[in-house]
């Protein structure tokens, strides 16, 4: 295939016809759209630069308040809070500058304390200064015309046409919605808006609460323009006194905080807006004072009757508040808040500060908070129905799933793995030898009951107390594995690891050592409070597939796939852990058996926030991910060449479909040519999207839609080849989110029924559970492979911080170290170690 050949996204070839028709409701609302006047787009430049969207909106609102009738010809507008402004009809000018004076009281963060350690003015000086300064802040605003947008294109796209301006026109409508929400005082977060009045405010613990809101966006469908309206949830900081918030967040009295706690406080509070209880003035927190309040002093200027500075006195903050406000500081041993700048700190006592309402909590949630947030955000569905499909286990046992679920009780694995040598490593200080042996023997008994050939455990290794005190988790892991290696007669098939908690810092170095250095399969658990057979069965499912077996297979003929040698790929790109702008990790998995139960994985680091996979093809062919996976397929299938390639691609938006076709599809074609000039299998690419707000509800009943429900009409895109599939079982406590599948390329000529049935079947082949999952298994496995690699990278750079001579990625980790940490040992590279 020529690199310059243009490939276009395919259009719909028809609709699915098989199955039983059901009546559904959807959270799409028809929009009567008749407006055909063009919209005009303008860029808005504000000087000095304003980073806050709220401030930008205030400036633009003031601009229209002053100049709307004269310079803007009374044109209504919609502003996105950043730089883009839309009007219906053109303004009287193409480019013009304006001077805008924003009232001081409308600005957040007014100062009540000013100065540094050498000259802190505090309230007294601050009030005098404000009497002499202007009560307004000036801005220079330039408005430049950029483009004219045909709003008629919206009508054209709903009729099956694809005008280039359609996305721009839809963007205009979305900005209009957001402008309306902003005018009502709602908090805007991307396409969602929130307010405490829109629903229940839930307490998820540690000073954080949940707010209900709505996600709203316009969608062109085959039925015309629609408004997609869905409930949404976000996390907010509780509007509490700062000391109360800190007590809730760290779960202890701030008066008992140690130095480590105050370091956490500094990170938590930075950027939060507060108000003072004694003056009702607002500020943004910059940090904390280096000393407690009782030790903080500032220089106070004493003026005579003529206003001339007569003397300078050193004043203590505690004395100042007593003399000026008649306020006695109770917690004089606590630090103060710094609401100034690095060059000019401004300090306020913690006990006189309260957090302002309406601020999002953007830090990572704890496991407890996540669990509570899920409970708070669940919304009950309207209906659930049944799906019947057969699953094969070992021997002759079969089961018909009910509601997308099946049971492994009294059944054996379809292909049980064999584990000849294994050992146990326990890092839990609260487990004695007897409890470690009980967990290990119970797991062994369960694995054997499921058909696995599992020898007796060779040895138990319990970390001694001296190593538990070691602050370096990598050293602890290396010491444990080194001791284990000396006791074992050879390389084990499995290391069973017991960790003290889910967030243990031992997990990353343990996985990295087992996968990249030793080439050993590992299985980690956290001791359950009440271990039972179901728990050990779930662990056994993971161990069996990691060690080369598979648990169950579909007893169904898969359309257009069972007859022709086919390989199925799953591709995902994930951001590197902790990288705000550095690396991303590309993961590719490929099926290796005709049941599509086993997959091999390859991962690579790519620099920058790039969602397109860069390592699929390589001029040094052995280095390309596709080449490696195809060669592995040949080896395990007696040199059989697949004639059909099916690719499920995750993690891209509609705007990137063209890049998938022009770059990733081309990479596959190049690899085919590397293998043989005559080898040209047919390719199908299906993009999976999970981040959307489409929901379905049965017309009658109180449950979710049935697993296996497909929607490809009415709300689908006018010309694109897409469909929604709700493949999984949804509980009564929440509403199922369907996955959105987009067929963007198909050389195999699959019918809509072929693709829809295959996609649904692949949701039943996930090895780690006995339920259908919400997305196809190859995509889920690609996500797991990427996540596994992210874990292996955590902390890896700190181990070789001195390797400054190596080339580095933007994230700061040496590239050679990253590659080493991600490269699985040759002995497990083609196993499903990532599950």
Coordinates of C-alpha atoms in Angstrom, one line a residue, residues 180-447:
X180 CA -26.7 29.6 29.7
X181 CA -25.6 27.3 32.5
X182 CA -22.8 29.7 33.4
X183 CA -25.3 32.6 33.6
X184 CA -27.2 30.6 36.2
X185 CA -24.2 30.2 38.4
X186 CA -23.5 26.5 37.7
X187 CA -20.1 24.9 37.9
X188 CA -19.0 24.0 34.4
X189 CA -16.8 20.9 33.8
X190 CA -16.3 20.1 30.1
X191 CA -19.7 19.2 28.8
X192 CA -21.3 18.9 32.3
X193 CA -22.6 21.5 34.7
X194 CA -23.2 21.0 38.5
X195 CA -24.8 22.8 41.4
X196 CA -25.7 21.8 44.9
X197 CA -29.4 22.5 44.1
X198 CA -29.5 20.0 41.2
X199 CA -29.6 16.9 43.4
X200 CA -28.5 15.2 46.5
X201 CA -25.2 16.3 48.0
X202 CA -23.4 13.1 49.2
X203 CA -20.7 12.8 51.7
X204 CA -17.9 10.5 50.5
X205 CA -15.6 11.2 53.4
X206 CA -12.3 12.9 54.1
X207 CA -13.6 16.4 53.5
X208 CA -15.1 15.6 50.1
X209 CA -18.7 15.6 48.9
X210 CA -20.4 14.6 45.6
X211 CA -22.6 16.9 43.6
X212 CA -25.1 15.8 41.0
X213 CA -25.2 17.6 37.6
X214 CA -26.1 17.1 34.0
X215 CA -24.0 16.3 30.9
X216 CA -25.6 17.9 27.9
X217 CA -24.6 17.8 24.2
X218 CA -26.1 18.0 20.8
X219 CA -26.0 14.9 18.6
X220 CA -26.8 14.5 14.9
X221 CA -28.7 11.3 14.4
X222 CA -30.6 9.5 11.6
X223 CA -33.8 10.9 13.2
X224 CA -32.6 14.5 13.2
X225 CA -30.8 16.7 15.7
X226 CA -31.0 15.4 19.3
X227 CA -30.1 16.6 22.8
X228 CA -28.2 14.0 24.8
X229 CA -29.0 14.6 28.5
X230 CA -27.5 12.5 31.2
X231 CA -27.0 12.7 35.0
X232 CA -23.4 13.2 36.0
X233 CA -21.5 13.4 39.3
X234 CA -18.4 15.3 40.4
X235 CA -16.4 15.6 43.6
X236 CA -16.3 18.9 45.6
X237 CA -14.5 20.2 48.6
X238 CA -16.7 20.6 51.6
X239 CA -17.2 24.3 52.5
X240 CA -15.9 23.8 56.0
X241 CA -13.6 25.8 58.4
X242 CA -10.1 24.9 57.2
X243 CA -9.2 23.2 60.5
X244 CA -12.4 21.0 60.3
X245 CA -11.6 20.1 56.7
X246 CA -8.0 19.1 57.6
X247 CA -9.3 17.0 60.5
X248 CA -11.7 15.2 58.2
X249 CA -9.2 14.8 55.4
X250 CA -6.4 13.3 57.5
X251 CA -8.7 11.8 60.0
X252 CA -7.1 13.2 63.1
X253 CA -7.0 16.5 65.1
X254 CA -4.8 19.1 63.3
X255 CA -3.3 19.9 66.7
X256 CA -1.7 16.4 66.6
X257 CA -0.3 16.7 63.1
X258 CA 3.4 15.8 62.6
X259 CA 5.8 17.2 60.0
X260 CA 4.8 14.7 57.4
X261 CA 1.1 15.6 57.9
X262 CA 1.9 19.3 57.3
X263 CA 3.7 18.4 54.1
X264 CA 0.5 16.7 53.0
X265 CA -1.6 19.7 54.1
X266 CA 0.5 22.0 51.9
X267 CA -0.2 19.9 48.8
X268 CA -3.9 19.5 49.6
X269 CA -4.6 23.1 50.3
X270 CA -2.7 24.8 47.5
X271 CA -5.0 26.6 45.1
X272 CA -8.1 26.3 47.3
X273 CA -10.1 29.5 47.8
X274 CA -11.0 30.6 51.3
X275 CA -12.7 33.4 53.1
X276 CA -11.9 35.0 56.4
X277 CA -14.5 34.8 59.1
X278 CA -13.6 38.2 60.6
X279 CA -13.4 40.3 57.4
X280 CA -15.3 38.2 54.8
X281 CA -12.5 38.8 52.3
X282 CA -11.6 36.0 49.8
X283 CA -8.1 34.6 49.0
X284 CA -6.4 31.7 47.2
X285 CA -4.1 29.5 49.3
X286 CA -0.4 29.5 48.1
X287 CA 1.1 27.4 50.9
X288 CA 1.9 27.5 54.6
X289 CA 4.1 29.7 56.8
X290 CA 7.5 28.2 57.7
X291 CA 6.9 28.9 61.4
X292 CA 3.9 28.6 63.8
X293 CA 1.8 31.7 64.4
X294 CA 3.4 32.4 67.7
X295 CA 6.8 32.9 66.0
X296 CA 5.7 35.0 63.0
X297 CA 6.5 38.7 63.2
X298 CA 6.2 41.6 60.7
X299 CA 7.3 45.2 60.5
X300 CA 4.6 47.7 61.1
X301 CA 5.0 51.3 60.0
X302 CA 4.0 53.9 62.5
X303 CA 3.0 57.2 60.9
X304 CA 2.6 60.6 62.5
X305 CA -0.2 63.1 61.9
X306 CA 1.2 64.2 58.6
X307 CA 1.3 60.7 57.3
X308 CA 5.1 60.4 57.4
X309 CA 6.5 57.2 58.7
X310 CA 7.8 58.0 62.2
X311 CA 9.0 54.6 63.3
X312 CA 8.8 50.9 62.5
X313 CA 7.8 48.3 65.1
X314 CA 8.2 44.6 65.1
X315 CA 4.8 43.1 65.8
X316 CA 3.8 39.5 66.5
X317 CA 0.8 38.1 64.6
X318 CA -0.8 36.9 67.8
X319 CA -0.6 40.4 69.4
X320 CA -1.7 42.0 66.2
X321 CA -5.0 40.1 66.0
X322 CA -5.7 40.8 69.7
X323 CA -5.1 44.5 69.3
X324 CA -6.7 45.1 66.0
X325 CA -9.7 42.7 66.0
X326 CA -9.9 41.7 69.7
X327 CA -9.4 38.1 68.5
X328 CA -7.4 35.7 70.6
X329 CA -5.6 33.0 68.7
X330 CA -6.1 29.7 70.3
X331 CA -3.9 27.5 68.1
X332 CA -0.7 29.6 68.2
X333 CA 1.5 26.6 67.7
X334 CA -0.1 25.9 64.3
X335 CA 1.3 27.4 61.0
X336 CA -0.6 30.1 59.1
X337 CA -2.0 30.0 55.6
X338 CA 0.1 31.8 53.0
X339 CA -2.2 33.5 50.6
X340 CA 0.4 35.7 48.9
X341 CA 3.1 34.9 46.4
X342 CA 6.5 33.3 46.6
X343 CA 8.2 36.7 46.6
X344 CA 5.7 38.3 49.0
X345 CA 4.1 35.9 51.5
X346 CA 0.8 36.9 53.1
X347 CA -0.2 35.0 56.3
X348 CA -3.6 34.3 57.8
X349 CA -4.3 32.2 61.0
X350 CA -5.9 28.9 60.1
X351 CA -8.7 29.2 62.7
X352 CA -10.1 32.4 61.0
X353 CA -10.4 30.8 57.5
X354 CA -13.2 28.9 55.9
X355 CA -13.3 27.1 52.5
X356 CA -15.5 28.8 50.0
X357 CA -18.3 26.6 48.4
X358 CA -18.3 25.4 44.8
X359 CA -14.7 24.2 44.4
X360 CA -14.0 20.9 42.7
X361 CA -11.8 18.3 44.4
X362 CA -9.3 17.2 41.8
X363 CA -6.9 15.1 43.8
X364 CA -6.9 11.3 43.5
X365 CA -9.6 9.6 45.5
X366 CA -8.9 6.9 48.0
X367 CA -10.4 3.5 47.6
X368 CA -12.9 4.3 50.4
X369 CA -13.9 7.5 48.6
X370 CA -14.3 5.8 45.3
X371 CA -16.5 3.2 46.8
X372 CA -18.7 5.8 48.4
X373 CA -18.8 7.9 45.2
X374 CA -20.0 4.9 43.2
X375 CA -22.8 4.4 45.7
X376 CA -23.8 8.1 45.6
X377 CA -23.7 8.3 41.8
X378 CA -25.7 5.2 41.0
X379 CA -29.0 5.8 39.3
X380 CA -31.6 2.9 39.1
X381 CA -32.4 1.6 35.7
X382 CA -35.8 0.9 34.2
X383 CA -35.6 -2.7 33.1
X384 CA -33.4 -5.8 32.7
X385 CA -33.9 -8.7 30.4
X386 CA -32.3 -12.1 29.8
X387 CA -29.8 -13.4 27.3
X388 CA -29.3 -17.0 26.6
X389 CA -26.0 -18.4 25.3
X390 CA -24.0 -21.6 26.1
X391 CA -20.6 -21.7 27.8
X392 CA -18.4 -24.8 27.7
X393 CA -16.3 -25.8 30.7
X394 CA -14.0 -28.8 31.1
X395 CA -15.2 -32.3 30.3
X396 CA -18.8 -32.4 29.0
X397 CA -20.2 -29.8 31.3
X398 CA -22.1 -26.8 29.8
X399 CA -24.2 -24.0 31.2
X400 CA -26.7 -21.6 29.9
X401 CA -25.9 -18.1 31.3
X402 CA -28.6 -16.2 32.9
X403 CA -28.5 -12.4 32.7
X404 CA -25.0 -12.6 31.2
X405 CA -23.7 -14.7 34.2
X406 CA -22.7 -18.3 34.7
X407 CA -21.4 -20.4 37.6
X408 CA -18.1 -22.3 38.0
X409 CA -19.2 -24.4 40.9
X410 CA -18.7 -28.1 40.5
X411 CA -17.0 -27.6 37.2
X412 CA -13.4 -27.7 36.0
X413 CA -11.4 -25.4 33.8
X414 CA -11.7 -26.0 30.0
X415 CA -7.8 -26.2 29.8
X416 CA -6.3 -26.5 33.3
X417 CA -2.8 -25.3 33.8
X418 CA 0.0 -27.3 35.4
X419 CA 2.0 -25.8 38.2
X420 CA 4.9 -28.1 39.2
X421 CA 6.9 -25.7 41.4
X422 CA 5.6 -22.7 43.4
X423 CA 6.4 -20.8 46.6
X424 CA 4.7 -18.3 48.9
X425 CA 6.0 -14.9 49.9
X426 CA 4.3 -13.0 52.7
X427 CA 4.9 -9.3 53.4
X428 CA 2.1 -9.1 56.0
X429 CA 3.3 -8.4 59.5
X430 CA -0.2 -9.3 60.9
X431 CA -0.2 -12.8 59.5
X432 CA 1.6 -15.6 61.3
X433 CA 2.9 -18.8 59.7
X434 CA -0.3 -20.7 60.3
X435 CA -2.5 -18.1 58.6
X436 CA -0.2 -17.9 55.6
X437 CA -0.3 -21.7 55.3
X438 CA -4.1 -21.7 55.5
X439 CA -4.5 -19.2 52.7
X440 CA -2.0 -21.1 50.5
X441 CA -3.5 -24.6 51.2
X442 CA -7.0 -23.2 50.6
X443 CA -6.0 -21.8 47.2
X444 CA -4.2 -25.1 46.3
X445 CA -7.3 -27.1 47.2
X446 CA -9.6 -24.8 45.1
X447 CA -7.2 -24.9 42.1

